[in-house]
Amino acid sequence: MRKQGQYPLHKLDPLSKLISLFCIAMLAMHWDKPLPLCGLLLLLTVSALSGAGMSWGRLASRMGYIAVFGLPLFVLTTLASPGGGEYWALGGIRISSEAILYAAAITLRMFCLFISSLIYIETTDPQDFVIMMTTRLKLPYRFVFGISMALTFLPLLEQERRSAAEARKIRYGRKPRGLGERFGVWRENLVAVFAGAIRRVEQTAGSMETKGFGAYRSRTFLREVKVSAGGYALMIISIAAATGLWFLI
């Protein structure tokens, strides 16, 4: 089995991947038809599996989270969208084909934005992100550091949630039964993640204060993150593809 760092997207710099992420987001927001968004979603899925090294199980679990919000969005958008085209009767409700297609596009757009952001988080080192954004884009390092904390904390909080869930499974000795027990387990896991987030924020704030973070207007870094040839190629391909698809579709 290959190590995670040996996958192509892990070797690229944060700036080139960020530009590619913006191009994907622009296309996802521009398209309002399900077919091109399905193609984009398929491309992102292949990138997550082969480019970022994510397993099917890990990707499916992440998709399950967004499906919790995507399915209600699909239903509400279908009911609220203006009618047109053919109509189908579902009980006492008339649903148009155009409303279904529009709702499907909105839901697929959410999945595309979520997966593209997930790929970026999974393949980007927060330290490299801070260095690149501060040295290349000349952004304030305090602002960039705040974004990098989000990139760092999200995987850690997910790991804590998984550990808390496994601990509760061992404590119960069986799977939760009924909605009441399932809701109780979900609530306990949420409290554990929230408590862990507060604890990590306090530890990070104390460490930053001890090291004098923010005392100076500028900051130097021990190492430099450079844009490789593959990074330049990714930026050029992403911009060219986004520009062409923007006008073609």
Coordinates of C-alpha atoms in Angstrom, one line a residue:
M1 CA 0.0 0.0 0.0
R2 CA 1.4 3.4 -1.0
K3 CA 1.8 6.1 1.6
Q4 CA -0.5 9.0 1.6
G5 CA 2.3 11.5 0.7
Q6 CA 3.0 9.5 -2.5
Y7 CA -0.3 10.4 -4.1
P8 CA -0.1 13.1 -6.8
L9 CA -2.2 15.8 -5.1
H10 CA -0.2 15.6 -1.9
K11 CA 3.0 16.6 -3.8
L12 CA 1.5 19.8 -5.2
D13 CA 1.8 23.2 -3.5
P14 CA -1.2 24.8 -1.8
L15 CA -1.4 27.7 -4.2
S16 CA -1.9 25.7 -7.4
K17 CA -4.5 23.5 -5.7
L18 CA -6.3 26.6 -4.4
I19 CA -6.5 28.1 -7.9
S20 CA -7.9 24.8 -9.2
L21 CA -10.4 24.8 -6.3
F22 CA -11.6 28.3 -7.3
C23 CA -12.0 27.2 -10.9
I24 CA -14.1 24.2 -9.8
A25 CA -16.2 26.4 -7.6
M26 CA -16.8 28.8 -10.4
L27 CA -18.0 26.1 -12.8
A28 CA -20.2 24.5 -10.1
M29 CA -21.9 27.8 -9.4
H30 CA -22.2 28.7 -13.1
W31 CA -23.8 25.5 -14.2
D32 CA -27.5 25.0 -13.5
K33 CA -28.1 21.7 -15.3
P34 CA -27.6 18.3 -13.7
L35 CA -25.6 16.6 -16.5
P36 CA -22.4 18.8 -16.4
L37 CA -22.5 18.7 -12.6
C38 CA -22.7 14.9 -12.7
G39 CA -19.6 14.9 -14.8
L40 CA -17.8 17.3 -12.5
L41 CA -18.8 15.1 -9.5
L42 CA -17.5 12.0 -11.2
L43 CA -14.2 13.8 -11.9
L44 CA -13.9 14.9 -8.3
T45 CA -14.7 11.4 -7.1
V46 CA -11.9 9.9 -9.2
S47 CA -9.5 12.7 -8.0
A48 CA -10.4 11.9 -4.4
L49 CA -9.7 8.2 -4.9
S50 CA -6.7 8.2 -7.1
G51 CA -5.2 11.7 -6.6
A52 CA -5.8 12.2 -2.9
G53 CA -5.6 8.5 -1.8
M54 CA -9.0 8.5 -0.1
S55 CA -10.6 5.1 0.4
W56 CA -14.1 4.3 -0.8
G57 CA -15.3 3.9 2.8
R58 CA -13.8 7.2 3.9
L59 CA -15.3 9.0 0.9
A60 CA -18.7 7.4 1.4
S61 CA -18.8 8.4 5.0
R62 CA -18.1 12.0 4.1
M63 CA -20.7 11.9 1.4
G64 CA -23.2 10.6 4.0
Y65 CA -22.7 13.7 6.0
I66 CA -23.5 16.0 3.1
A67 CA -26.4 13.8 2.0
V68 CA -28.1 14.6 5.4
F69 CA -28.4 18.2 4.2
G70 CA -28.6 17.5 0.4
L71 CA -31.7 15.3 0.4
P72 CA -33.9 17.8 2.3
L73 CA -32.5 20.6 0.1
F74 CA -33.5 18.5 -3.0
V75 CA -37.1 18.0 -1.7
L76 CA -37.6 21.6 -0.6
T77 CA -36.1 23.0 -3.8
T78 CA -38.3 20.7 -5.9
L79 CA -41.4 22.0 -4.1
A80 CA -40.4 25.6 -4.1
S81 CA -39.1 25.9 -7.7
P82 CA -41.3 27.4 -10.4
G83 CA -43.1 24.8 -12.6
G84 CA -42.5 24.0 -16.2
G85 CA -42.4 21.1 -18.6
E86 CA -44.2 17.9 -17.8
Y87 CA -46.0 17.4 -14.5
W88 CA -46.3 14.4 -12.2
A89 CA -48.8 14.0 -9.4
L90 CA -47.4 12.8 -6.1
G91 CA -50.3 12.4 -3.8
G92 CA -51.9 15.8 -3.8
I93 CA -48.8 17.6 -5.0
R94 CA -47.9 18.4 -8.6
I95 CA -44.2 18.3 -9.4
S96 CA -42.8 19.6 -12.7
S97 CA -39.8 18.1 -14.5
E98 CA -38.0 21.5 -14.6
A99 CA -38.3 21.7 -10.8
I100 CA -36.8 18.3 -10.4
L101 CA -33.9 19.1 -12.7
Y102 CA -33.2 22.4 -11.0
A103 CA -33.3 20.8 -7.6
A104 CA -31.0 18.0 -8.7
A105 CA -28.5 20.7 -10.0
I106 CA -28.6 22.5 -6.7
T107 CA -28.0 19.4 -4.8
L108 CA -25.2 18.2 -7.1
R109 CA -23.6 21.6 -6.8
M110 CA -23.5 21.2 -3.0
F111 CA -21.8 17.8 -3.4
C112 CA -19.2 19.2 -5.9
L113 CA -18.3 22.1 -3.6
F114 CA -18.1 19.8 -0.6
I115 CA -15.9 17.1 -2.2
S116 CA -13.5 19.7 -3.8
S117 CA -13.0 21.4 -0.5
L118 CA -12.5 18.0 1.2
I119 CA -9.8 17.1 -1.3
Y120 CA -8.0 20.3 -0.6
I121 CA -8.1 19.8 3.1
E122 CA -7.0 16.2 2.9
T123 CA -4.0 16.9 0.6
T124 CA -2.8 20.3 2.0
D125 CA -0.3 20.7 4.9
P126 CA -1.6 23.6 7.1
Q127 CA 2.0 24.9 7.6
D128 CA 2.6 24.9 3.8
F129 CA -0.7 26.8 3.4
V130 CA 0.4 29.5 5.8
I131 CA 3.8 29.9 4.2
M132 CA 2.5 30.0 0.7
M133 CA -0.4 32.4 1.4
T134 CA 1.9 34.7 3.4
T135 CA 4.9 34.8 1.1
R136 CA 3.3 34.5 -2.3
L137 CA 0.0 36.3 -1.9
K138 CA 1.2 38.7 0.8
L139 CA -1.8 38.0 3.0
P140 CA -1.6 39.0 6.7
Y141 CA -0.2 36.0 8.5
R142 CA -2.7 36.3 11.4
F143 CA -5.6 35.9 8.9
V144 CA -3.9 32.9 7.2
F145 CA -3.1 31.3 10.5
G146 CA -6.8 31.3 11.4
I147 CA -7.7 29.5 8.2
S148 CA -4.9 27.0 8.7
M149 CA -6.3 26.3 12.2
A150 CA -9.6 25.2 10.6
L151 CA -7.7 22.9 8.2
T152 CA -5.9 21.4 11.2
F153 CA -8.8 21.1 13.6
L154 CA -11.4 19.5 11.3
P155 CA -9.5 16.2 10.9
L156 CA -8.7 16.2 14.6
L157 CA -12.3 16.7 15.6
E158 CA -13.4 14.0 13.2
Q159 CA -10.9 11.6 14.8
E160 CA -12.2 12.5 18.3
R161 CA -15.7 11.9 17.2
R162 CA -14.8 8.5 15.8
S163 CA -12.9 7.6 19.0
A164 CA -15.9 8.8 21.2
A165 CA -18.3 6.7 19.1
E166 CA -16.2 3.6 19.4
A167 CA -15.8 4.1 23.1
R168 CA -19.6 4.3 23.5
K169 CA -20.1 1.2 21.4
I170 CA -17.9 -0.7 23.8
R171 CA -19.6 0.8 26.8
Y172 CA -23.1 -0.1 25.6
G173 CA -22.0 -3.6 24.4
R174 CA -24.6 -3.4 21.6
K175 CA -25.9 -1.2 18.9
P176 CA -28.4 1.5 20.0
R177 CA -32.0 0.6 19.5
G178 CA -34.8 2.9 18.5
L179 CA -34.7 6.6 17.8
G180 CA -34.4 7.6 21.4
E181 CA -31.1 5.7 22.0
R182 CA -29.7 6.7 18.6
F183 CA -30.5 10.4 19.3
G184 CA -28.9 10.0 22.8
V185 CA -25.7 8.5 21.3
W186 CA -25.6 11.3 18.7
R187 CA -26.0 13.9 21.3
E188 CA -23.2 12.5 23.5
N189 CA -20.9 12.3 20.5
L190 CA -21.7 15.9 19.7
V191 CA -21.0 17.0 23.3
A192 CA -17.7 15.1 23.2
V193 CA -16.6 16.8 20.0
F194 CA -17.6 20.2 21.2
A195 CA -15.7 19.7 24.5
G196 CA -12.7 18.6 22.6
A197 CA -12.8 21.7 20.3
I198 CA -13.0 24.0 23.3
R199 CA -10.0 22.2 24.9
R200 CA -7.9 22.5 21.8
V201 CA -8.8 26.1 21.3
E202 CA -7.7 26.8 24.9
Q203 CA -4.4 24.9 24.4
T204 CA -3.7 26.7 21.1
A205 CA -4.5 30.1 22.5
G206 CA -2.1 29.5 25.4
S207 CA 0.6 28.3 23.1
M208 CA 0.2 31.3 20.8
E209 CA 0.4 33.7 23.8
T210 CA 3.5 32.0 25.2
K211 CA 5.3 32.3 21.8
G212 CA 4.3 35.9 21.3
F213 CA 2.2 35.3 18.2
G214 CA 1.0 38.5 16.6
A215 CA 3.5 40.7 18.4
Y216 CA 5.1 41.8 15.1
R217 CA 3.6 43.0 11.8
S218 CA 5.5 40.5 9.7
R219 CA 6.8 37.0 10.2
T220 CA 9.6 34.9 8.8
F221 CA 9.6 31.2 8.1
L222 CA 12.2 28.5 8.5
R223 CA 11.5 26.9 5.1
E224 CA 10.1 28.0 1.8
V225 CA 7.4 26.4 -0.2
K226 CA 7.9 26.6 -4.0
V227 CA 5.5 26.1 -6.9
S228 CA 6.7 23.0 -8.8
A229 CA 6.3 22.4 -12.6
G230 CA 3.3 20.2 -11.8
G231 CA 1.8 23.1 -9.9
Y232 CA 2.1 25.5 -12.8
A233 CA 0.7 22.9 -15.1
L234 CA -2.3 22.4 -12.8
M235 CA -3.0 26.1 -12.7
I236 CA -2.8 26.5 -16.5
I237 CA -4.9 23.5 -17.2
S238 CA -7.5 24.5 -14.5
I239 CA -7.8 28.1 -15.8
A240 CA -8.0 27.0 -19.5
A241 CA -10.5 24.2 -18.8
A242 CA -12.7 26.5 -16.6
T243 CA -12.7 29.2 -19.3
G244 CA -13.5 26.9 -22.1
L245 CA -16.2 25.0 -20.2
W246 CA -17.7 28.3 -19.0
F247 CA -18.5 29.4 -22.5
L248 CA -19.2 25.9 -24.0
I249 CA -21.7 24.6 -21.4

